N, CA, C and O atoms as a MOPAC input file, in Angstrom:
PM7 MOZYME 1SCF
protein

 N     12.82100 1    -9.10900 1   -10.84000 1
 C     11.48100 1    -8.98700 1   -11.39000 1
 C     11.52300 1    -7.93500 1   -12.50600 1
 O     12.04200 1    -6.83400 1   -12.32400 1
 N     10.98700 1    -8.28800 1   -13.61500 1
 C     11.07400 1    -7.43100 1   -14.80600 1
 C     10.22200 1    -6.26700 1   -14.77700 1
 O     10.56100 1    -5.25200 1   -15.38500 1
 N      9.10100 1    -6.32800 1   -14.09700 1
 C      8.13200 1    -5.16100 1   -14.17700 1
 C      8.46600 1    -4.17100 1   -13.06000 1
 O      9.23600 1    -4.46900 1   -12.14800 1
 N      7.86500 1    -2.99400 1   -13.16100 1
 C      8.06500 1    -1.94600 1   -12.26900 1
 C      6.93400 1    -1.91300 1   -11.26600 1
 O      5.76200 1    -2.08100 1   -11.60300 1
 N      7.32500 1    -1.69000 1   -10.00900 1
 C      6.30900 1    -1.46400 1    -8.97600 1
 C      6.52900 1    -0.00800 1    -8.50800 1
 O      7.63600 1     0.40000 1    -8.15700 1
 N      5.41200 1     0.75400 1    -8.52400 1
 C      5.43300 1     2.13600 1    -8.19500 1
 C      4.57500 1     2.33600 1    -6.93100 1
 O      3.65500 1     1.57800 1    -6.62700 1
 N      4.94000 1     3.39500 1    -6.23100 1
 C      4.15300 1     3.87000 1    -5.10200 1
 C      3.73100 1     5.36500 1    -5.37600 1
 O      4.56200 1     6.25400 1    -5.56200 1
 N      2.38800 1     5.56100 1    -5.38300 1
 C      1.91300 1     6.90500 1    -5.65500 1
 C      0.72100 1     7.21100 1    -4.69900 1
 O      0.11600 1     6.32700 1    -4.09300 1
 N      0.44700 1     8.49400 1    -4.61900 1
 C     -0.74900 1     8.93400 1    -3.91500 1
 C     -2.00200 1     8.65300 1    -4.70400 1
 O     -2.02900 1     8.85600 1    -5.91700 1
 N     -3.01700 1     8.20100 1    -4.05100 1
 C     -4.27000 1     7.85200 1    -4.77100 1
 C     -4.88200 1     9.17200 1    -5.31300 1
 O     -5.65800 1     9.11900 1    -6.26800 1
 N     -4.58000 1    10.26800 1    -4.77600 1
 C     -5.13800 1    11.59000 1    -5.21100 1
 C     -4.44800 1    12.09000 1    -6.43100 1
 O     -4.97300 1    13.00900 1    -7.05900 1
 N     -3.26300 1    11.54600 1    -6.84600 1
 C     -2.56100 1    12.01400 1    -8.00700 1
 C     -3.34000 1    11.55000 1    -9.30000 1
 O     -4.02800 1    10.53000 1    -9.33200 1
 N     -3.16500 1    12.37500 1   -10.31500 1
 C     -3.75800 1    12.01300 1   -11.58200 1
 C     -3.15000 1    10.68600 1   -12.11500 1
 O     -1.92900 1    10.52900 1   -12.12700 1
 N     -4.00100 1     9.74200 1   -12.55200 1
 C     -3.46900 1     8.46000 1   -13.04200 1
 C     -2.57700 1     8.68700 1   -14.22400 1
 O     -2.80000 1     9.61400 1   -15.00200 1
 N     -1.53500 1     7.83200 1   -14.38100 1
 C     -0.63100 1     7.89700 1   -15.49600 1
 C     -0.70800 1     6.65000 1   -16.36400 1
 O     -0.94500 1     5.56500 1   -15.83200 1
 N     -0.52400 1     6.75200 1   -17.63600 1
 C     -0.57600 1     5.57900 1   -18.49400 1
 C      0.43400 1     4.55800 1   -18.08700 1
 O      0.26800 1     3.38000 1   -18.40600 1
 N      1.53700 1     4.97200 1   -17.35800 1
 C      2.60400 1     4.00700 1   -16.92600 1
 C      2.27900 1     3.28000 1   -15.66400 1
 O      3.04000 1     2.42200 1   -15.21700 1
 N      1.08400 1     3.63400 1   -15.04600 1
 C      0.72800 1     2.94600 1   -13.74500 1
 C      0.40200 1     1.51600 1   -13.86800 1
 O      0.55900 1     0.77300 1   -12.89900 1
 N     -0.05500 1     1.06700 1   -15.03400 1
 C     -0.42000 1    -0.35800 1   -15.10100 1
 C     -1.56300 1    -0.66200 1   -14.22100 1
 O     -2.54200 1     0.08400 1   -14.21800 1
 N     -1.50100 1    -1.73100 1   -13.46100 1
 C     -2.56700 1    -2.19500 1   -12.57800 1
 C     -2.45900 1    -1.33800 1   -11.28300 1
 O     -1.40800 1    -1.27400 1   -10.64500 1
 N     -3.60800 1    -0.67700 1   -10.92300 1
 C     -3.59100 1     0.27800 1    -9.85100 1
 C     -4.36100 1    -0.30400 1    -8.62800 1
 O     -5.54900 1    -0.62100 1    -8.70300 1
 N     -3.61700 1    -0.42400 1    -7.50100 1
 C     -4.11800 1    -1.06500 1    -6.31900 1
 C     -4.04600 1    -0.12400 1    -5.13200 1
 O     -2.97500 1     0.37600 1    -4.78600 1
 N     -5.21200 1     0.11800 1    -4.49800 1
 C     -5.25400 1     0.90300 1    -3.27400 1
 C     -4.91200 1    -0.10900 1    -2.11500 1
 O     -5.51400 1    -1.17400 1    -1.97700 1
 N     -3.93200 1     0.30200 1    -1.32500 1
 C     -3.43900 1    -0.58600 1    -0.29700 1
 C     -3.73700 1     0.00200 1     1.11600 1
 O     -3.06600 1    -0.35400 1     2.08500 1
 N     -4.69600 1     0.85600 1     1.21600 1
 C     -5.15300 1     1.41600 1     2.52000 1
 C     -6.39300 1     0.63100 1     2.96900 1
 O     -7.17500 1     0.11900 1     2.16800 1
 N     -6.51900 1     0.57000 1     4.29800 1
 C     -7.69800 1    -0.11500 1     4.87900 1
 C     -8.93000 1     0.78700 1     4.83800 1
 O    -10.05000 1     0.28600 1     4.73900 1
 N     -8.74400 1     2.12400 1     4.91300 1
 C     -9.79400 1     3.10400 1     4.99800 1
 C     -9.86300 1     3.77600 1     3.63400 1
 O     -8.82700 1     4.07900 1     3.04400 1
 N    -11.08400 1     4.01700 1     3.11900 1
 C    -11.25200 1     4.70700 1     1.85900 1
 C    -10.74600 1     6.19000 1     1.94900 1
 O    -11.04500 1     6.89000 1     2.91600 1
 N     -9.99800 1     6.63400 1     0.94700 1
 C     -9.41500 1     8.01700 1     0.99400 1
 C    -10.50700 1     9.09400 1     1.11600 1
 O    -11.48100 1     9.08300 1     0.36400 1
 N    -10.34000 1     9.99300 1     2.04200 1
 C    -11.25600 1    11.07300 1     2.28700 1
 C    -11.42500 1    11.94100 1     1.04500 1
 O    -10.43400 1    12.34300 1     0.43400 1
 N    -12.65400 1    12.23100 1     0.66900 1
 C    -13.02800 1    13.18100 1    -0.35200 1
 C    -12.76000 1    12.68000 1    -1.69700 1
 O    -12.68400 1    13.49400 1    -2.61800 1
 N    -12.59800 1    11.34200 1    -1.92900 1
 C    -12.29800 1    10.81700 1    -3.26100 1
 C    -13.40800 1     9.82300 1    -3.65700 1
 O    -13.70000 1     8.86300 1    -2.94400 1
 N    -14.00600 1    10.09700 1    -4.81800 1
 C    -15.07600 1     9.13900 1    -5.24400 1
 C    -14.39900 1     7.88900 1    -5.82900 1
 O    -13.26300 1     7.92800 1    -6.30200 1
 N    -15.13600 1     6.80400 1    -5.77400 1
 C    -14.61700 1     5.55000 1    -6.34300 1
 C    -14.36300 1     5.74600 1    -7.86800 1
 O    -13.41900 1     5.16200 1    -8.40200 1
 N    -15.13400 1     6.50200 1    -8.52200 1
 C    -14.89200 1     6.74500 1    -9.97600 1
 C    -13.61700 1     7.49600 1   -10.25200 1
 O    -12.88700 1     7.17700 1   -11.19000 1
 N    -13.33500 1     8.53400 1    -9.40300 1
 C    -12.14100 1     9.33000 1    -9.51900 1
 C    -10.86000 1     8.66200 1    -9.18000 1
 O     -9.77600 1     9.08600 1    -9.58200 1
 N    -11.01000 1     7.53800 1    -8.38400 1
 C     -9.83900 1     6.82600 1    -7.90700 1
 C     -9.16100 1     6.01200 1    -9.07400 1
 O     -7.95900 1     5.75000 1    -9.01300 1
 N     -9.91500 1     5.62800 1   -10.10100 1
 C     -9.38400 1     4.81000 1   -11.19200 1
 C     -8.61600 1     3.60100 1   -10.66300 1
 O     -7.45200 1     3.39000 1   -11.00400 1
 N     -9.26900 1     2.83400 1    -9.84800 1
 C     -8.65000 1     1.61400 1    -9.31400 1
 C     -8.93800 1     0.42400 1   -10.01100 1
 O    -10.03000 1     0.31700 1   -10.56900 1
 N     -8.03800 1    -0.56200 1   -10.06000 1
 C     -8.23400 1    -1.85600 1   -10.55600 1
 C     -8.66100 1    -2.77700 1    -9.44700 1
 O     -9.39100 1    -3.74900 1    -9.64600 1
 N     -8.13600 1    -2.40600 1    -8.16000 1
 C     -8.38700 1    -3.32400 1    -7.02700 1
 C     -8.20900 1    -2.47100 1    -5.76300 1
 O     -7.41800 1    -1.52800 1    -5.73400 1
 N     -8.95700 1    -2.82600 1    -4.73800 1
 C     -8.79600 1    -2.22300 1    -3.39000 1
 C     -8.38900 1    -3.40200 1    -2.51700 1
 O     -9.22200 1    -4.21300 1    -2.11100 1
 N     -7.10400 1    -3.47800 1    -2.24000 1
 C     -6.53600 1    -4.65000 1    -1.47100 1
 C     -6.48700 1    -4.37200 1    -0.00600 1
 O     -5.40400 1    -4.22500 1     0.56000 1
 N     -7.66200 1    -4.29200 1     0.64800 1
 C     -7.71500 1    -4.04700 1     2.07400 1
 C     -6.93600 1    -5.13200 1     2.83100 1
 O     -6.40300 1    -4.87900 1     3.91100 1
 N     -6.87600 1    -6.32000 1     2.26500 1
 C     -6.27100 1    -7.44100 1     2.93600 1
 C     -4.68500 1    -7.31000 1     3.05400 1
 O     -4.07600 1    -8.11200 1     3.76200 1
 N     -4.06600 1    -6.37500 1     2.41400 1
 C     -2.69000 1    -6.15800 1     2.65500 1
 C     -2.37900 1    -4.89500 1     3.47800 1
 O     -1.21800 1    -4.63500 1     3.79400 1
 N     -3.38600 1    -4.13400 1     3.81600 1
 C     -3.27600 1    -2.97900 1     4.66900 1
 C     -2.89800 1    -3.33100 1     6.15500 1
 O     -3.24400 1    -4.39200 1     6.67400 1
 N     -2.19800 1    -2.41000 1     6.77300 1
 C     -1.91900 1    -2.72400 1     8.19800 1
 C     -3.23900 1    -2.85400 1     9.01300 1
 O     -4.26800 1    -2.27000 1     8.67100 1
 N     -3.15500 1    -3.61800 1    10.06000 1
 C     -4.30200 1    -3.71400 1    10.96400 1
 C     -4.71200 1    -2.31800 1    11.49000 1
 O     -3.89300 1    -1.40000 1    11.50900 1
 N     -5.93100 1    -2.17000 1    11.89800 1
 C     -6.40300 1    -1.00400 1    12.51400 1
 C     -5.55400 1    -0.60900 1    13.69600 1
 O     -5.19400 1     0.55500 1    13.87000 1
 N     -5.23800 1    -1.61600 1    14.51500 1
 C     -4.39400 1    -1.40200 1    15.69500 1
 C     -3.01600 1    -0.87300 1    15.37600 1
 O     -2.52400 1     0.04000 1    16.03900 1
 N     -2.40900 1    -1.42900 1    14.39000 1
 C     -1.07400 1    -1.00700 1    14.01600 1
 C     -1.07500 1     0.37900 1    13.34800 1
 O     -0.13700 1     1.15600 1    13.52700 1
 N     -2.13800 1     0.68400 1    12.57100 1
 C     -2.25100 1     1.95600 1    11.95400 1
 C     -2.44100 1     3.08400 1    13.04200 1
 O     -1.79300 1     4.12800 1    12.97600 1
 N     -3.32600 1     2.84200 1    14.01500 1
 C     -3.53400 1     3.77500 1    15.04900 1
 C     -2.23200 1     3.98500 1    15.94100 1
 O     -1.93000 1     5.09900 1    16.36900 1
 N     -1.52200 1     2.90100 1    16.18000 1
 C     -0.28300 1     2.98800 1    16.94900 1
 C      0.77400 1     3.86300 1    16.19000 1
 O      1.41700 1     4.74200 1    16.76400 1
 N      0.90100 1     3.58000 1    14.93600 1
 C      1.95100 1     4.27000 1    14.08100 1
 C      1.64700 1     5.74500 1    13.93100 1
 O      2.51100 1     6.56200 1    14.24900 1
 N      0.50600 1     6.12600 1    13.47800 1
 C      0.07200 1     7.46700 1    13.28400 1
 C      1.06500 1     8.24200 1    12.34300 1
 O      1.18000 1     9.46500 1    12.41700 1
 N      1.72000 1     7.53100 1    11.52200 1
 C      2.73300 1     8.18200 1    10.57800 1
 C      3.75500 1     9.02800 1    11.30400 1
 O      4.16400 1    10.09200 1    10.84000 1
 N      4.15500 1     8.51900 1    12.46300 1
 C      5.23700 1     9.14000 1    13.25400 1
 C      6.54300 1     8.63000 1    12.74200 1
 O      6.85500 1     7.44500 1    12.86300 1
 N      7.34800 1     9.56300 1    12.14000 1
 C      8.64000 1     9.10500 1    11.60000 1
 C      9.50000 1     8.35000 1    12.57400 1
 O     10.25700 1     7.45900 1    12.18700 1
 N      9.38600 1     8.71300 1    13.88400 1
 C     10.22100 1     8.07900 1    14.89300 1
 C      9.80100 1     6.61500 1    15.11900 1
 O     10.56600 1     5.83200 1    15.68200 1
 N      8.60500 1     6.25600 1    14.68700 1
 C      8.12000 1     4.91200 1    14.84700 1
 C      8.22800 1     4.06200 1    13.52500 1
 O      7.81800 1     2.90200 1    13.50700 1
 N      8.75900 1     4.63000 1    12.47600 1
 C      8.71400 1     3.96200 1    11.18100 1
 C      9.42200 1     2.61800 1    11.23900 1
 O      8.86400 1     1.61700 1    10.78900 1
 N     10.66500 1     2.56400 1    11.79600 1
 C     11.41700 1     1.35800 1    11.77600 1
 C     10.64700 1     0.20800 1    12.44000 1
 O     10.59100 1    -0.91200 1    11.93100 1
 N     10.06100 1     0.53300 1    13.59400 1
 C      9.26900 1    -0.47800 1    14.25500 1
 C      8.02200 1    -0.83600 1    13.50500 1
 O      7.64800 1    -2.00700 1    13.44500 1
 N      7.33100 1     0.20400 1    12.89700 1
 C      6.23800 1    -0.05700 1    12.07800 1
 C      6.54200 1    -1.00300 1    10.98600 1
 O      5.76000 1    -1.91600 1    10.72500 1
 N      7.65900 1    -0.82400 1    10.32700 1
 C      8.12600 1    -1.66100 1     9.23600 1
 C      8.18400 1    -3.09100 1     9.70100 1
 O      7.67300 1    -3.97000 1     9.00600 1
 N      8.78400 1    -3.37400 1    10.85000 1
 C      8.92300 1    -4.69000 1    11.41100 1
 C      7.56600 1    -5.29700 1    11.72000 1
 O      7.28600 1    -6.43500 1    11.34300 1
 N      6.71300 1    -4.52400 1    12.41700 1
 C      5.36900 1    -5.01900 1    12.79000 1
 C      4.55400 1    -5.31900 1    11.55600 1
 O      3.89600 1    -6.35700 1    11.48700 1
 N      4.58400 1    -4.41800 1    10.56300 1
 C      3.76600 1    -4.59100 1     9.33800 1
 C      4.29200 1    -5.80300 1     8.56700 1
 O      3.48100 1    -6.57800 1     8.06000 1
 N      5.60900 1    -6.00600 1     8.45400 1
 C      6.12400 1    -7.20500 1     7.78000 1
 C      5.69400 1    -8.44800 1     8.50100 1
 O      5.43200 1    -9.45800 1     7.84900 1
 N      5.60800 1    -8.43300 1     9.78700 1
 C      5.08500 1    -9.57300 1    10.53900 1
 C      3.65200 1    -9.87700 1    10.21100 1
 O      3.26400 1   -11.03000 1    10.02000 1
 N      2.85900 1    -8.80300 1    10.14800 1
 C      1.42800 1    -8.99200 1     9.79100 1
 C      1.29900 1    -9.55200 1     8.40300 1
 O      0.45200 1   -10.41200 1     8.16200 1
 N      2.14000 1    -9.07500 1     7.45500 1
 C      2.06200 1    -9.56800 1     6.06900 1
 C      2.48800 1   -11.02400 1     5.92800 1
 O      2.17800 1   -11.63800 1     4.90800 1
 N      3.19500 1   -11.61300 1     6.91800 1
 C      3.60400 1   -12.94900 1     6.90000 1
 C      2.49800 1   -13.92600 1     7.43000 1
 O      2.69500 1   -15.14000 1     7.38000 1
 N      1.35700 1   -13.41600 1     7.93000 1
 C      0.28900 1   -14.17100 1     8.39900 1
 C     -0.41900 1   -14.79000 1     7.21000 1
 O     -0.45800 1   -14.20600 1     6.12700 1
 N     -1.00100 1   -16.02100 1     7.42200 1
 C     -1.53700 1   -16.78100 1     6.22100 1
 C     -2.42700 1   -16.04900 1     5.31100 1
 O     -2.16700 1   -16.08600 1     4.10800 1
 N     -3.48100 1   -15.36400 1     5.74500 1
 C     -4.38400 1   -14.65800 1     4.83900 1
 C     -3.69200 1   -13.54700 1     4.11000 1
 O     -3.91900 1   -13.37000 1     2.91300 1
 N     -2.86000 1   -12.79200 1     4.77600 1
 C     -2.16600 1   -11.68100 1     4.09900 1
 C     -1.09500 1   -12.16800 1     3.20800 1
 O     -0.81900 1   -11.52600 1     2.19500 1
 N     -0.46300 1   -13.27400 1     3.51600 1
 C      0.61600 1   -13.92400 1     2.70000 1
 C      0.08200 1   -14.24500 1     1.30300 1
 O      0.76300 1   -14.08100 1     0.29100 1
 N     -1.18400 1   -14.71500 1     1.29900 1
 C     -1.79300 1   -15.00000 1     0.02200 1
 C     -2.05900 1   -13.82200 1    -0.79600 1
 O     -1.92800 1   -13.84700 1    -2.02000 1
 N     -2.46500 1   -12.69400 1    -0.08300 1
 C     -2.70400 1   -11.42900 1    -0.84200 1
 C     -1.43400 1   -10.85600 1    -1.39300 1
 O     -1.43300 1   -10.35500 1    -2.51700 1
 N     -0.31000 1   -10.90700 1    -0.62700 1
 C      0.96300 1   -10.49000 1    -1.06400 1
 C      1.43200 1   -11.28400 1    -2.27900 1
 O      1.99500 1   -10.72200 1    -3.21800 1
 N      1.20400 1   -12.54000 1    -2.25500 1
 C      1.53700 1   -13.43200 1    -3.34500 1
 C      0.78500 1   -13.09500 1    -4.59800 1
 O      1.34000 1   -13.11600 1    -5.69700 1
 N     -0.52200 1   -12.77400 1    -4.42700 1
 C     -1.33100 1   -12.33100 1    -5.53600 1
 C     -0.81200 1   -11.05500 1    -6.16500 1
 O     -0.76700 1   -10.94700 1    -7.39000 1
 N     -0.42100 1   -10.09000 1    -5.35600 1
 C      0.14400 1    -8.85800 1    -5.89400 1
 C      1.51900 1    -9.12200 1    -6.60700 1
 O      1.81100 1    -8.55300 1    -7.65900 1
 N      2.34100 1   -10.01200 1    -5.97800 1
 C      3.61100 1   -10.30600 1    -6.59800 1
 C      3.38800 1   -10.90600 1    -8.01500 1
 O      4.07200 1   -10.56700 1    -8.98000 1
 N      2.41400 1   -11.79200 1    -8.07200 1
 C      2.13600 1   -12.45500 1    -9.42600 1
 C      1.66700 1   -11.33100 1   -10.43900 1
 O      2.06400 1   -11.30500 1   -11.60400 1
 N      0.82300 1   -10.44100 1    -9.92100 1
 C      0.32600 1    -9.34600 1   -10.80100 1
 C      1.53400 1    -8.48900 1   -11.27900 1
 O      1.58900 1    -8.11000 1   -12.44900 1
 N      2.45000 1    -8.20000 1   -10.42200 1
 C      3.61300 1    -7.40400 1   -10.78000 1
 C      4.48700 1    -8.12100 1   -11.80900 1
 O      5.11200 1    -7.46900 1   -12.64600 1
 N      4.53400 1    -9.38000 1   -11.75900 1
 C      5.34300 1   -10.13800 1   -12.70300 1
 C      4.74600 1   -10.02500 1   -14.14200 1
 O      5.47600 1   -10.17800 1   -15.12100 1
 N      3.47700 1    -9.76800 1   -14.25700 1
 C      2.81100 1    -9.70600 1   -15.54300 1
 C      2.73500 1    -8.26300 1   -16.12800 1
 O      2.22200 1    -8.08500 1   -17.23200 1
 N      3.22600 1    -7.26600 1   -15.42000 1
 C      3.16800 1    -5.91100 1   -15.89100 1
 C      3.32600 1    -4.90200 1   -14.76800 1
 O      3.42100 1    -5.25300 1   -13.59200 1
 N      3.35200 1    -3.62300 1   -15.17200 1
 C      3.51300 1    -2.56900 1   -14.14200 1
 C      2.42800 1    -2.64900 1   -13.04700 1
 O      1.27600 1    -2.97900 1   -13.33000 1
 N      2.80000 1    -2.35300 1   -11.83900 1
 C      1.91700 1    -2.39000 1   -10.69200 1
 C      2.11500 1    -1.11300 1    -9.89700 1
 O      3.25000 1    -0.80700 1    -9.53200 1
 N      1.05300 1    -0.34400 1    -9.60700 1
 C      1.11300 1     0.87700 1    -8.82200 1
 C      0.34800 1     0.69700 1    -7.52700 1
 O     -0.85800 1     0.45000 1    -7.53200 1
 N      1.08600 1     0.82800 1    -6.37700 1
 C      0.46600 1     0.70800 1    -5.10300 1
 C      0.05700 1     2.15800 1    -4.71300 1
 O      0.85600 1     3.09400 1    -4.73700 1
 N     -1.21900 1     2.26900 1    -4.36100 1
 C     -1.73100 1     3.60000 1    -4.05200 1
 C     -2.12700 1     3.74900 1    -2.59900 1
 O     -2.68800 1     2.83000 1    -2.00300 1
 N     -1.83900 1     4.89900 1    -2.03300 1
 C     -2.17900 1     5.19800 1    -0.66000 1
 C     -2.46700 1     6.66500 1    -0.59000 1
 O     -1.99200 1     7.45900 1    -1.40200 1
 N     -3.29500 1     7.02900 1     0.44800 1
 C     -3.71000 1     8.42600 1     0.67900 1
 C     -2.57000 1     9.16600 1     1.43700 1
 O     -2.58300 1    10.39600 1     1.48900 1
 N     -1.64900 1     8.48500 1     1.98700 1
 C     -0.61000 1     9.05700 1     2.84100 1
 C      0.18000 1    10.13000 1     2.08000 1
 O      0.50100 1     9.95500 1     0.90500 1
 N      0.48000 1    11.20500 1     2.73900 1
 C      1.30900 1    12.24400 1     2.05100 1
 C      2.76600 1    11.88800 1     1.95600 1
 O      3.43100 1    12.17700 1     0.96100 1
 N      3.27700 1    11.23400 1     3.04000 1
 C      4.70500 1    10.83000 1     3.11700 1
 C      4.87600 1     9.42600 1     2.53700 1
 O      4.84200 1     8.44300 1     3.27700 1
 N      5.06300 1     9.32700 1     1.19700 1
 C      5.10900 1     8.03700 1     0.57700 1
 C      6.21200 1     7.18200 1     1.16300 1
 O      6.01600 1     5.98000 1     1.34700 1
 N      7.32100 1     7.73600 1     1.45100 1
 C      8.47800 1     6.95500 1     1.91300 1
 C      8.31600 1     6.45700 1     3.34600 1
 O      9.12800 1     5.66500 1     3.82400 1
 N      7.26500 1     6.92000 1     4.03600 1
 C      6.95600 1     6.51700 1     5.42300 1
 C      5.68300 1     5.73300 1     5.43800 1
 O      5.05700 1     5.61300 1     6.49100 1
 N      5.26400 1     5.18600 1     4.30900 1
 C      3.94200 1     4.50100 1     4.20900 1
 C      4.07300 1     3.02100 1     4.15400 1
 O      5.15200 1     2.50000 1     3.87300 1
 N      2.98000 1     2.31500 1     4.42100 1
 C      2.91000 1     0.88800 1     4.24000 1
 C      3.14000 1     0.49300 1     2.73900 1
 O      3.68800 1    -0.56600 1     2.43200 1
 N      2.69700 1     1.38800 1     1.84200 1
 C      2.78800 1     1.14200 1     0.41500 1
 C      4.35400 1     0.95700 1     0.02600 1
 O      4.73100 1     0.09800 1    -0.77100 1
 N      5.16500 1     1.81000 1     0.64600 1
 C      6.57900 1     1.72100 1     0.37100 1
 C      7.14000 1     0.44500 1     0.87200 1
 O      7.93300 1    -0.20200 1     0.18700 1
 N      6.73700 1     0.04900 1     2.09000 1
 C      7.26700 1    -1.16000 1     2.62100 1
 C      6.75400 1    -2.35900 1     1.80500 1
 O      7.53200 1    -3.27000 1     1.52100 1
 N      5.47900 1    -2.38400 1     1.42300 1
 C      4.92200 1    -3.45700 1     0.58900 1
 C      5.65000 1    -3.50400 1    -0.73500 1
 O      5.92100 1    -4.61300 1    -1.19600 1
 N      5.98900 1    -2.42600 1    -1.38100 1
 C      6.68100 1    -2.38700 1    -2.62700 1
 C      8.03600 1    -3.07300 1    -2.42300 1
 O      8.43600 1    -3.89800 1    -3.24400 1
 N      8.72600 1    -2.75100 1    -1.37200 1
 C     10.05100 1    -3.41900 1    -1.09200 1
 C      9.89400 1    -4.91900 1    -0.97100 1
 O     10.68400 1    -5.68800 1    -1.51900 1
 N      8.81400 1    -5.34500 1    -0.21200 1
 C      8.66800 1    -6.75700 1     0.04400 1
 C      8.31100 1    -7.47400 1    -1.29800 1
 O      8.73900 1    -8.60800 1    -1.51300 1
 N      7.56200 1    -6.84300 1    -2.16200 1
 C      7.10400 1    -7.47800 1    -3.40300 1
 C      8.31900 1    -7.63300 1    -4.33000 1
 O      8.30700 1    -8.53800 1    -5.16500 1
 N      9.35500 1    -6.80900 1    -4.23000 1
 C     10.47500 1    -6.89100 1    -5.13000 1
 C     11.43800 1    -7.90500 1    -4.65200 1
 O     12.30900 1    -8.31300 1    -5.42000 1
 N     11.34300 1    -8.34600 1    -3.42700 1
 C     12.21100 1    -9.40300 1    -2.97200 1
 C     11.68400 1   -10.73000 1    -3.26000 1
 O     10.47800 1   -10.96100 1    -3.17300 1
 N     12.54600 1   -11.61800 1    -3.60300 1
 C     12.05100 1   -12.98500 1    -3.95400 1
 C     11.52100 1   -13.81800 1    -2.79900 1
 O     11.09500 1   -14.95500 1    -3.00100 1

């Protein structure tokens, strides 16, 4: 894939290199106005289910299993279409996946970025 997919915190100052900015959290980030978020899209449809999010609780010991469960959720018909839409968007230019999570490498955004770069 020719374009770049980035993962950033939604609270970080937007960069001109961000391209299309997509929030991939199910819940709106605390303390952030919609105007200050500078989003192009809020893709709730690719966020982990509420049940999975509550189970995971960003516990590093659960990350590998979270990755597997989240990938399985993304393979479901409705979510598969949303992933395909983001993949198409990434092919046309830079795509930045945004999350409120502090630990980016342990987030659903990181997993989604990996999946989007695979054919």
